[in-house]
Short mmCIF file of C-alpha atoms and ligand atoms in Angstrom, two decimals:
data_model
loop_
_atom_site.label_atom_id
_atom_site.label_comp_id
_atom_site.label_asym_id
_atom_site.label_seq_id
_atom_site.Cartn_x
_atom_site.Cartn_y
_atom_site.Cartn_z
CA MET A 1 58.48 -2.77 -32.92
CA SER A 2 61.62 -0.98 -32.35
CA LYS A 3 62.70 -1.24 -36.02
CA GLU A 4 58.76 -0.86 -36.73
CA GLN A 5 58.92 2.49 -35.39
CA ASP A 6 61.94 3.94 -36.47
CA THR A 7 61.18 2.83 -40.26
CA SER A 8 57.88 5.14 -39.21
CA LYS A 9 60.01 8.22 -38.05
CA LEU A 10 62.47 7.33 -41.27
CA TRP A 11 59.31 8.43 -43.52
CA GLY A 12 57.96 11.20 -41.23
CA GLY A 13 61.69 12.76 -41.81
CA ARG A 14 62.08 11.90 -45.96
CA PHE A 15 59.34 13.22 -47.37
CA SER A 16 57.52 16.41 -47.11
CA GLU A 17 54.72 17.29 -45.33
CA ALA A 18 52.29 16.68 -47.31
CA THR A 19 53.31 13.30 -49.36
CA ASP A 20 54.17 12.12 -46.22
CA ALA A 21 50.43 12.19 -44.98
CA PHE A 22 49.23 11.32 -48.94
CA VAL A 23 51.31 8.40 -48.30
CA GLN A 24 50.39 7.27 -44.43
CA ARG A 25 47.27 7.42 -45.13
CA PHE A 26 47.61 5.53 -48.81
CA THR A 27 49.58 2.86 -47.02
CA ALA A 28 47.24 2.38 -43.43
CA SER A 29 45.17 -0.27 -43.05
CA VAL A 30 43.87 0.97 -39.63
CA GLN A 31 40.61 2.29 -40.58
CA PHE A 32 39.31 -0.65 -41.54
CA ASP A 33 41.44 -3.05 -39.79
CA GLN A 34 40.82 -1.71 -36.63
CA ARG A 35 38.05 -3.93 -36.57
CA MET A 36 40.11 -6.64 -35.67
CA ALA A 37 40.87 -5.08 -32.26
CA THR A 38 40.02 -8.19 -30.28
CA GLU A 39 41.40 -9.95 -31.69
CA ASP A 40 44.86 -8.82 -31.90
CA ILE A 41 44.46 -8.38 -28.23
CA THR A 42 43.63 -11.89 -27.96
CA GLY A 43 46.16 -12.97 -30.10
CA SER A 44 48.84 -10.78 -27.98
CA LEU A 45 47.11 -12.56 -24.96
CA ALA A 46 48.11 -15.33 -25.51
CA HIS A 47 51.79 -14.87 -27.20
CA ALA A 48 52.80 -12.88 -24.35
CA ASP A 49 51.99 -16.17 -21.95
CA MET A 50 53.68 -18.02 -24.06
CA LEU A 51 56.64 -16.33 -23.77
CA CYS A 52 56.58 -15.96 -20.33
CA ARG A 53 56.29 -20.20 -20.17
CA VAL A 54 59.54 -20.45 -21.59
CA GLY A 55 60.97 -17.74 -19.83
CA VAL A 56 61.34 -14.56 -22.34
CA LEU A 57 59.10 -13.29 -20.62
CA SER A 58 59.36 -13.12 -16.82
CA ALA A 59 56.25 -13.65 -14.54
CA SER A 60 56.00 -9.16 -13.88
CA GLU A 61 56.37 -8.11 -17.15
CA LEU A 62 53.37 -10.90 -18.13
CA ALA A 63 51.35 -9.31 -15.54
CA GLU A 64 52.28 -6.03 -16.63
CA ILE A 65 51.33 -6.88 -19.93
CA GLN A 66 47.97 -8.50 -19.26
CA GLN A 67 46.73 -4.85 -17.37
CA GLY A 68 48.14 -2.99 -19.97
CA LEU A 69 46.48 -4.81 -22.64
CA THR A 70 42.80 -5.30 -20.89
CA GLN A 71 43.49 -1.22 -20.33
CA VAL A 72 43.19 -1.20 -24.09
CA GLN A 73 40.82 -3.84 -24.23
CA THR A 74 38.36 -1.78 -22.33
CA GLU A 75 39.70 2.13 -24.44
CA ILE A 76 38.14 0.05 -27.28
CA ASP A 77 35.30 -0.48 -26.02
CA ASN A 78 34.31 2.08 -24.54
CA GLY A 79 35.34 4.49 -27.45
CA SER A 80 38.29 6.28 -26.08
CA PHE A 81 40.67 4.88 -27.90
CA GLN A 82 42.52 7.28 -30.30
CA TRP A 83 43.38 5.74 -33.47
CA SER A 84 46.15 7.33 -35.07
CA ILE A 85 46.64 7.09 -39.30
CA ALA A 86 50.58 7.44 -38.65
CA LEU A 87 50.78 3.84 -36.73
CA GLU A 88 49.18 2.43 -39.84
CA ASP A 89 47.67 -0.58 -39.14
CA VAL A 90 45.70 -2.20 -35.76
CA HIS A 91 48.55 -4.25 -34.23
CA MET A 92 50.99 -0.97 -34.05
CA ASN A 93 48.09 1.19 -32.53
CA ILE A 94 47.60 -1.46 -29.82
CA GLU A 95 51.68 -1.48 -29.00
CA ALA A 96 52.14 2.20 -29.45
CA ARG A 97 49.30 2.08 -26.22
CA LEU A 98 50.35 -0.16 -24.43
CA THR A 99 54.02 0.84 -24.20
CA GLU A 100 52.39 4.44 -23.55
CA LEU A 101 50.31 2.87 -20.21
CA ILE A 102 52.91 0.48 -18.99
CA GLY A 103 56.27 1.80 -20.73
CA VAL A 104 59.88 0.07 -21.38
CA THR A 105 57.96 -3.79 -20.89
CA GLY A 106 54.99 -2.83 -23.72
CA LYS A 107 57.87 -3.25 -26.02
CA LYS A 108 59.30 -6.49 -25.22
CA LEU A 109 55.52 -7.81 -26.00
CA HIS A 110 56.80 -7.83 -30.56
CA THR A 111 59.45 -10.12 -29.12
CA GLY A 112 59.89 -13.86 -31.85
CA ARG A 113 56.76 -12.44 -33.35
CA SER A 114 55.99 -9.76 -36.56
CA ARG A 115 53.21 -8.00 -37.78
CA ASN A 116 52.59 -11.22 -41.05
CA ASP A 117 51.96 -14.03 -37.99
CA GLN A 118 50.33 -11.64 -35.95
CA VAL A 119 48.29 -10.54 -38.64
CA ALA A 120 47.66 -14.26 -40.03
CA THR A 121 46.36 -14.49 -36.80
CA ASP A 122 43.78 -11.83 -36.67
CA ILE A 123 42.10 -12.34 -39.93
CA ARG A 124 41.60 -16.23 -38.67
CA LEU A 125 40.43 -15.67 -35.43
CA TYR A 126 38.02 -12.99 -36.90
CA LEU A 127 36.90 -14.98 -39.30
CA ARG A 128 36.37 -17.89 -37.31
CA SER A 129 34.12 -16.21 -34.71
CA ALA A 130 32.21 -14.07 -38.05
CA ILE A 131 31.94 -18.03 -39.32
CA ASP A 132 30.36 -19.30 -35.80
CA ARG A 133 27.47 -16.72 -35.98
CA ILE A 134 26.89 -16.97 -39.66
CA ALA A 135 26.30 -20.81 -38.93
CA ALA A 136 24.17 -19.36 -36.36
CA GLU A 137 22.08 -16.82 -38.26
CA LEU A 138 21.88 -20.01 -41.40
CA THR A 139 20.69 -22.37 -39.14
CA ARG A 140 17.75 -19.90 -37.43
CA LEU A 141 17.05 -19.10 -41.54
CA GLN A 142 16.87 -23.23 -41.91
CA HIS A 143 14.78 -23.11 -39.38
CA GLY A 144 12.39 -20.90 -40.07
CA THR A 145 11.99 -22.73 -43.59
CA ILE A 146 11.53 -26.23 -42.61
CA GLU A 147 8.51 -25.22 -40.15
CA LEU A 148 6.87 -23.17 -43.13
CA ALA A 149 7.34 -26.26 -45.16
CA ALA A 150 6.01 -28.29 -42.38
CA GLN A 151 3.08 -26.48 -41.98
CA ASN A 152 2.66 -26.48 -46.48
CA THR A 153 2.92 -29.94 -46.66
CA ASP A 154 -0.72 -30.29 -48.65
CA THR A 155 -0.32 -27.14 -50.03
CA ILE A 156 -0.59 -27.44 -53.98
CA MET A 157 1.32 -25.10 -56.48
CA PRO A 158 1.87 -25.20 -60.00
CA GLY A 159 5.83 -26.76 -60.59
CA PHE A 160 7.90 -24.84 -62.95
CA THR A 161 10.65 -25.48 -65.72
CA HIS A 162 11.46 -22.88 -68.10
CA LEU A 163 8.92 -20.88 -66.03
CA GLN A 164 6.14 -22.80 -67.79
CA THR A 165 3.25 -24.97 -65.47
CA ALA A 166 4.98 -28.28 -65.29
CA GLN A 167 3.53 -29.86 -63.04
CA PRO A 168 1.64 -29.65 -59.39
CA VAL A 169 3.96 -29.81 -56.87
CA SER A 170 3.83 -29.25 -52.80
CA PHE A 171 4.93 -26.05 -51.75
CA GLY A 172 6.51 -27.81 -48.33
CA HIS A 173 8.10 -29.44 -51.02
CA HIS A 174 9.83 -26.43 -52.75
CA LEU A 175 10.50 -24.98 -49.53
CA LEU A 176 12.46 -28.00 -48.63
CA ALA A 177 14.38 -27.48 -51.94
CA TRP A 178 15.32 -24.19 -50.94
CA ASN A 179 16.63 -25.88 -47.30
CA GLU A 180 18.86 -28.36 -49.79
CA MET A 181 20.84 -25.32 -51.13
CA LEU A 182 21.20 -23.75 -47.87
CA GLN A 183 22.12 -27.41 -46.06
CA ARG A 184 25.01 -27.59 -48.85
CA ASP A 185 26.34 -23.96 -48.12
CA TYR A 186 26.60 -24.80 -44.33
CA GLY A 187 28.48 -28.14 -44.67
CA ARG A 188 30.50 -25.30 -47.32
CA LEU A 189 30.87 -23.59 -44.49
CA MET A 190 31.70 -26.15 -41.73
CA ASP A 191 34.91 -27.03 -44.34
CA CYS A 192 35.67 -23.97 -44.46
CA ARG A 193 36.30 -23.27 -41.16
CA ALA A 194 37.95 -26.49 -40.65
CA ARG A 195 40.93 -25.64 -42.80
CA LEU A 196 40.69 -22.34 -41.32
CA ASN A 197 41.40 -23.36 -38.09
CA GLN A 198 45.18 -23.69 -37.87
CA SER A 199 47.57 -21.20 -35.89
CA PRO A 200 50.05 -19.32 -38.12
CA LEU A 201 51.75 -17.76 -34.97
CA GLY A 202 55.22 -17.78 -33.93
CA ALA A 203 56.46 -17.74 -37.94
CA ALA A 204 56.93 -14.40 -37.46
CA ALA A 205 57.96 -12.73 -40.60
CA LEU A 206 58.43 -15.19 -42.47
CA ALA A 207 60.99 -18.17 -41.70
CA GLY A 208 59.99 -18.59 -37.64
CA THR A 209 62.25 -16.57 -34.69
CA THR A 210 65.09 -17.89 -32.72
CA TYR A 211 63.18 -17.83 -29.79
CA PRO A 212 62.36 -21.06 -28.54
CA ILE A 213 58.53 -20.54 -28.91
CA ASP A 214 55.60 -22.98 -27.86
CA ARG A 215 53.67 -22.96 -30.85
CA GLU A 216 51.08 -25.46 -29.64
CA HIS A 217 51.04 -23.69 -26.27
CA THR A 218 49.19 -20.38 -28.15
CA ALA A 219 47.48 -22.89 -30.95
CA ALA A 220 45.69 -24.57 -27.85
CA ALA A 221 45.01 -21.08 -26.10
CA LEU A 222 43.36 -19.69 -28.94
CA GLY A 223 41.17 -22.22 -30.00
CA PHE A 224 42.88 -23.93 -32.66
CA ASP A 225 43.40 -27.24 -33.75
CA LYS A 226 46.56 -27.19 -34.44
CA PRO A 227 49.98 -25.02 -35.79
CA THR A 228 50.11 -24.31 -39.61
CA GLU A 229 53.19 -26.57 -40.30
CA ASN A 230 55.28 -23.82 -42.43
CA SER A 231 56.20 -20.73 -41.21
CA LEU A 232 56.36 -19.59 -45.05
CA ASP A 233 52.85 -20.41 -46.59
CA SER A 234 51.78 -19.47 -42.59
CA VAL A 235 52.41 -15.35 -43.46
CA SER A 236 51.29 -15.55 -46.79
CA ASP A 237 48.28 -17.80 -47.14
CA ARG A 238 44.98 -16.78 -47.31
CA ASP A 239 42.59 -20.19 -49.29
CA PHE A 240 40.99 -19.33 -45.87
CA ALA A 241 39.44 -16.11 -46.90
CA ILE A 242 39.10 -17.22 -50.61
CA GLU A 243 37.07 -20.01 -49.58
CA PHE A 244 34.66 -17.98 -47.16
CA CYS A 245 33.86 -15.96 -50.06
CA ALA A 246 33.55 -18.59 -52.56
CA PHE A 247 31.55 -20.08 -49.74
CA ALA A 248 29.93 -16.96 -49.54
CA ALA A 249 29.01 -16.34 -53.21
CA LEU A 250 27.13 -19.55 -53.33
CA LEU A 251 25.18 -18.97 -50.00
CA MET A 252 24.16 -15.15 -51.67
CA THR A 253 23.39 -17.06 -55.32
CA HIS A 254 21.07 -19.50 -53.67
CA LEU A 255 19.49 -16.47 -51.75
CA SER A 256 19.07 -14.57 -54.37
CA ARG A 257 16.91 -17.44 -56.39
CA VAL A 258 14.38 -17.31 -53.51
CA SER A 259 14.67 -13.80 -53.44
CA GLU A 260 13.96 -14.08 -57.19
CA GLU A 261 11.05 -16.45 -56.88
CA LEU A 262 9.62 -14.29 -53.68
CA VAL A 263 9.88 -11.03 -56.27
CA LEU A 264 7.63 -12.58 -58.26
CA TRP A 265 5.34 -15.06 -56.06
CA THR A 266 4.12 -11.38 -54.06
CA SER A 267 3.61 -9.76 -57.74
CA VAL A 268 -0.06 -9.37 -58.35
CA GLN A 269 0.06 -11.76 -61.66
CA PHE A 270 1.53 -14.48 -59.57
CA ASN A 271 -0.58 -13.46 -56.02
CA PHE A 272 1.21 -16.80 -54.33
CA ILE A 273 2.49 -15.18 -51.73
CA GLU A 274 2.10 -12.11 -48.79
CA LEU A 275 5.49 -10.30 -46.99
CA PRO A 276 3.85 -8.80 -44.31
CA ASP A 277 4.39 -5.04 -44.91
CA ARG A 278 7.44 -4.46 -42.20
CA PHE A 279 9.32 -5.99 -45.12
CA CYS A 280 7.73 -3.88 -47.97
CA THR A 281 7.84 -0.60 -48.78
CA GLY A 282 6.08 1.36 -50.66
CA SER A 283 6.56 4.00 -54.13
CA SER A 284 6.08 8.00 -53.49
CA ILE A 285 4.58 7.94 -56.62
CA MET A 286 2.20 5.09 -56.84
CA PRO A 287 0.08 5.03 -54.05
CA GLN A 288 -0.91 1.37 -54.42
CA LYS A 289 2.74 -0.34 -53.89
CA LYS A 290 4.07 -2.69 -52.27
CA ASN A 291 7.61 -3.37 -53.20
CA PRO A 292 9.97 -6.33 -51.88
CA ASP A 293 12.36 -4.64 -51.49
CA VAL A 294 14.29 -6.93 -49.10
CA PRO A 295 14.72 -10.18 -51.70
CA GLU A 296 15.65 -7.81 -54.31
CA LEU A 297 17.99 -6.07 -52.25
CA VAL A 298 19.70 -9.02 -51.28
CA ARG A 299 19.30 -10.24 -54.94
CA GLY A 300 21.29 -7.37 -56.21
CA LYS A 301 23.83 -7.59 -52.98
CA VAL A 302 24.93 -11.25 -54.73
CA GLY A 303 26.86 -8.71 -57.05
CA ARG A 304 29.26 -7.13 -54.69
CA VAL A 305 30.03 -10.79 -52.85
CA ASN A 306 30.63 -12.10 -56.04
CA GLY A 307 33.32 -9.22 -56.56
CA ASN A 308 35.03 -9.96 -53.41
CA LEU A 309 35.79 -13.24 -54.02
CA VAL A 310 37.50 -12.56 -57.22
CA SER A 311 39.24 -9.60 -55.96
CA LEU A 312 41.01 -11.67 -53.32
CA LEU A 313 41.60 -14.93 -55.65
CA THR A 314 43.44 -11.66 -58.29
CA LEU A 315 44.83 -10.62 -55.28
CA MET A 316 47.06 -13.55 -54.53
CA LYS A 317 46.93 -14.46 -58.14
CA SER A 318 51.25 -14.69 -58.96
CA GLN A 319 51.75 -13.43 -55.46
CA PRO A 320 55.83 -15.00 -54.61
CA LEU A 321 56.06 -16.54 -51.30
CA ALA A 322 56.07 -14.98 -48.63
CA TYR A 323 54.14 -11.57 -46.68
CA ASN A 324 53.97 -9.33 -49.16
CA LYS A 325 52.40 -6.01 -48.61
CA ASP A 326 49.57 -6.19 -51.14
CA ASN A 327 47.65 -8.68 -48.48
CA GLN A 328 47.21 -5.61 -47.02
CA GLU A 329 43.94 -5.78 -49.67
CA ASP A 330 42.39 -8.74 -48.50
CA LYS A 331 40.53 -7.47 -45.94
CA GLU A 332 38.22 -5.08 -47.28
CA PRO A 333 36.57 -6.94 -49.33
CA LEU A 334 35.96 -9.64 -46.60
CA PHE A 335 34.49 -7.85 -44.11
CA ASP A 336 32.18 -6.81 -47.09
CA THR A 337 31.46 -10.51 -47.31
CA VAL A 338 31.15 -10.86 -43.66
CA ASP A 339 28.31 -8.03 -43.13
CA THR A 340 26.81 -8.53 -46.37
CA VAL A 341 26.17 -12.36 -45.19
CA VAL A 342 25.29 -11.88 -41.88
CA ASP A 343 22.81 -8.35 -42.68
CA SER A 344 21.29 -10.81 -45.26
CA LEU A 345 20.82 -14.11 -43.51
CA ARG A 346 19.38 -12.19 -40.89
CA ALA A 347 17.16 -10.42 -42.81
CA PHE A 348 15.90 -14.07 -44.62
CA ALA A 349 15.54 -15.76 -41.18
CA ASP A 350 13.26 -13.08 -39.87
CA MET A 351 11.44 -12.74 -43.28
CA ILE A 352 11.06 -16.55 -44.30
CA PRO A 353 8.49 -17.64 -41.22
CA SER A 354 6.73 -14.25 -41.81
CA ILE A 355 5.65 -15.54 -45.39
CA ARG A 356 1.76 -16.23 -46.58
CA ALA A 357 0.50 -18.85 -48.83
CA GLN A 358 -2.11 -17.47 -50.66
CA LYS A 359 -3.24 -20.80 -51.20
CA GLU A 360 -6.17 -20.58 -53.42
CA SER A 361 -4.20 -19.02 -55.43
CA MET A 362 -1.21 -21.33 -56.25
CA ARG A 363 -4.10 -23.74 -56.77
CA GLU A 364 -5.85 -21.88 -59.35
CA ALA A 365 -2.33 -21.43 -60.62
CA ALA A 366 -2.19 -25.07 -60.81
CA ARG A 367 -5.28 -26.04 -62.02
CA ARG A 368 -4.88 -23.62 -64.82
CA GLY A 369 -1.71 -24.56 -66.53
CA PHE A 370 -2.72 -28.36 -67.25
CA SER A 371 -0.39 -29.51 -65.03
CA THR A 372 -1.43 -33.18 -64.78
CA ALA A 373 -1.35 -33.64 -68.37
CA THR A 374 1.78 -36.21 -67.56
CA ASP A 375 -0.57 -37.76 -65.24
CA LEU A 376 -3.35 -38.81 -67.78
CA ALA A 377 0.13 -40.01 -70.24
CA ASP A 378 0.84 -41.72 -66.90
CA TYR A 379 -2.51 -43.14 -67.15
CA LEU A 380 -3.04 -43.68 -71.06
CA VAL A 381 0.39 -46.44 -70.25
CA GLY A 382 -1.44 -48.15 -67.32
CA LEU A 383 -4.07 -48.82 -69.99
CA GLY A 384 -1.44 -50.55 -72.67
CA LEU A 385 -0.65 -47.50 -74.65
CA PRO A 386 3.35 -46.71 -75.05
CA PHE A 387 4.59 -43.77 -73.50
CA ARG A 388 5.09 -41.91 -76.93
CA ASP A 389 1.94 -42.42 -78.07
CA ALA A 390 0.21 -41.62 -75.29
CA HIS A 391 2.10 -38.04 -75.17
CA GLU A 392 0.41 -37.95 -78.26
CA VAL A 393 -2.88 -38.48 -77.24
CA VAL A 394 -2.68 -36.01 -74.04
CA GLY A 395 -1.04 -33.44 -76.02
CA LYS A 396 -4.27 -33.66 -78.56
CA ALA A 397 -6.20 -33.62 -75.23
CA VAL A 398 -4.26 -30.14 -74.38
CA ALA A 399 -5.08 -28.49 -77.80
CA HIS A 400 -8.65 -29.12 -76.71
CA GLY A 401 -8.51 -27.75 -73.56
CA VAL A 402 -6.61 -24.69 -74.66
CA ASN A 403 -8.90 -24.25 -77.50
CA SER A 404 -12.07 -24.34 -75.49
CA GLY A 405 -10.87 -22.97 -72.23
CA LEU A 406 -11.05 -25.96 -70.42
CA ASP A 407 -8.54 -27.83 -68.22
CA LEU A 408 -8.23 -31.50 -67.91
CA ALA A 409 -9.84 -32.80 -65.10
CA GLU A 410 -13.61 -30.18 -66.77
CA MET A 411 -13.62 -32.04 -69.88
CA ASP A 412 -16.55 -34.89 -69.42
CA LEU A 413 -15.73 -38.67 -70.26
CA ALA A 414 -17.03 -38.70 -73.63
CA THR A 415 -14.49 -36.28 -74.94
CA LEU A 416 -11.22 -37.64 -73.60
CA GLN A 417 -12.20 -41.35 -74.92
CA THR A 418 -12.28 -38.87 -78.24
CA PHE A 419 -8.62 -38.83 -77.67
CA CYS A 420 -8.24 -42.33 -76.45
CA ALA A 421 -11.52 -44.91 -76.26
CA ASP A 422 -10.26 -46.14 -73.92
CA ILE A 423 -10.14 -44.29 -70.95
CA ASN A 424 -12.33 -44.83 -67.97
CA ALA A 425 -14.11 -42.77 -65.43
CA ASP A 426 -11.28 -43.29 -63.15
CA VAL A 427 -9.26 -41.28 -64.65
CA PHE A 428 -10.66 -38.45 -62.88
CA GLU A 429 -8.65 -39.53 -59.59
CA VAL A 430 -5.22 -39.12 -61.60
CA LEU A 431 -6.48 -35.59 -63.14
CA THR A 432 -6.97 -33.90 -59.42
CA LEU A 433 -4.07 -32.05 -58.31
CA GLU A 434 -4.53 -34.07 -54.90
CA GLY A 435 -3.83 -37.01 -57.12
CA SER A 436 -0.96 -36.46 -59.36
CA VAL A 437 1.06 -34.63 -55.88
CA ALA A 438 0.40 -38.15 -53.91
CA ALA A 439 1.28 -40.38 -56.73
CA ARG A 440 4.95 -39.07 -56.40
CA ASP A 441 5.46 -41.20 -53.23
CA HIS A 442 8.94 -42.10 -52.83
CA LEU A 443 12.03 -40.61 -51.51
CA GLY A 444 12.74 -37.02 -53.33
CA GLY A 445 9.05 -37.36 -54.43
CA THR A 446 6.40 -34.47 -53.49
CA ALA A 447 4.05 -36.33 -52.06
CA PRO A 448 2.68 -34.90 -48.70
CA ALA A 449 3.70 -37.45 -47.27
CA GLN A 450 7.32 -38.26 -48.16
CA VAL A 451 7.09 -33.97 -47.37
CA THR A 452 6.60 -34.36 -43.42
CA ALA A 453 9.21 -37.30 -43.50
CA ALA A 454 11.33 -34.87 -45.32
CA ALA A 455 10.21 -32.33 -42.60
CA GLU A 456 11.09 -34.32 -40.14
CA ARG A 457 14.60 -35.49 -41.55
CA ALA A 458 15.90 -31.75 -42.29
CA LEU A 459 15.03 -30.97 -38.69
CA ALA A 460 16.63 -33.49 -37.06
CA ARG A 461 19.99 -32.72 -39.62
CA LEU A 462 19.56 -29.10 -37.94
CA GLN A 463 19.38 -30.57 -34.32
CA GLU A 464 22.72 -32.91 -35.20
CA ARG A 465 25.30 -29.28 -35.06
N1 LIG B 501 48.62 -4.17 -41.93
C1 LIG B 501 49.51 -5.32 -42.17
C2 LIG B 501 48.34 -6.02 -43.38
O1 LIG B 501 47.40 -5.90 -43.47
C3 LIG B 501 50.34 -5.92 -40.98
C4 LIG B 501 50.78 -6.71 -41.56
C5 LIG B 501 52.04 -5.65 -42.10
N2 LIG B 501 53.84 -6.02 -41.82
C6 LIG B 501 54.19 -4.88 -42.99
N3 LIG B 501 55.29 -6.23 -43.14
N4 LIG B 501 54.77 -4.89 -43.12
O2 LIG B 501 48.73 -7.17 -44.25
#
């Protein structure tokens, strides 16, 4: 600490007033890293407690430090703490205030550590609690999605490939497809948390420290699974931040896909769903407009999150061991990613359960698009036709439907028999939307009974968390 203070005094002495102010501002991180203040104090309390246990600090010194840091936390919480750019970062600001409050003992806190292991510890602690908040929000979103699916197992909509009507599907089945994406995101988040949850504290500047520190003790006190293995790696590793941003980029990509569908579906052209007014905004010029701003904004925010991932990858590329000041650039992309993900998930978790399915409209769209053509082909296969020939026959029937404006189910039996003489009256069972959907009755299929079972399994998975 004293060395670092001298260094900062040295800068003050060597530069002209104007340059000094600029360099101070340019190199400072306190403007953004003060958001890790609580984690910094938590880390310092664990470090001080350990120093006392190994005999580096006396019990009364520890008590002073604890009381001082508690006071600092109170000042930060109530907004009276004076953050100073001259003190560079969150670590030096807190330590300087501690020394102001308790005197010389404050200067002993930095024994056996460096800001390099300190900052690595703080980010891990910060990100770990952010991950826990995000996991809770993601679970809430999945819950809402699954509930909506369970209410819509037999709501029929057109399923699409190439955004062209393909086959009828259950709306619940579509919603559960979203849930599968989110389920994988949750798994990735937990993987990231598991690798993140190791304590770099004790690596000191890069090589460890000469004091008889107990790294197991600080690791356990801070809720880490264990200490990290290598001091050089500990102060330079930011893999966990990259992994988190990779998780976030994929999550936001999924939310952007959902957003895209919501935007399409709320248009009058689709009219598949309605979003409550509270998630939409109007136009200042066109009185009829009700714009799906929330999904549009989430769709747009994938850009900054992808950008943040690339920033961090590029930040770490070619960095020699061990700590480099470059690493101070990790925080803003990481914090921005956390904020974006938290807000986007919150918006979605609130919004998704409020979706109202426009069932008639979905049904009509499925009916209009010859969505049961494959079912007719499968029916013909049942009569003994090879699938390719059946495909050809149905293609002709569809062409007739396009010209005559009739859906397959609307053609009379005699008309259908002009395409294949063997067709019987039982064909109409497979041409209905309900028949088509119910026939896909296997694990992962869209039959309402399967969707109900899938929703139950999905809920059970949430309960295991
Ligand atoms: N503010 C710095 C960062 O964010 C803390 C570590 C600085 N260490 C150093 N030796 N200059 O990375």
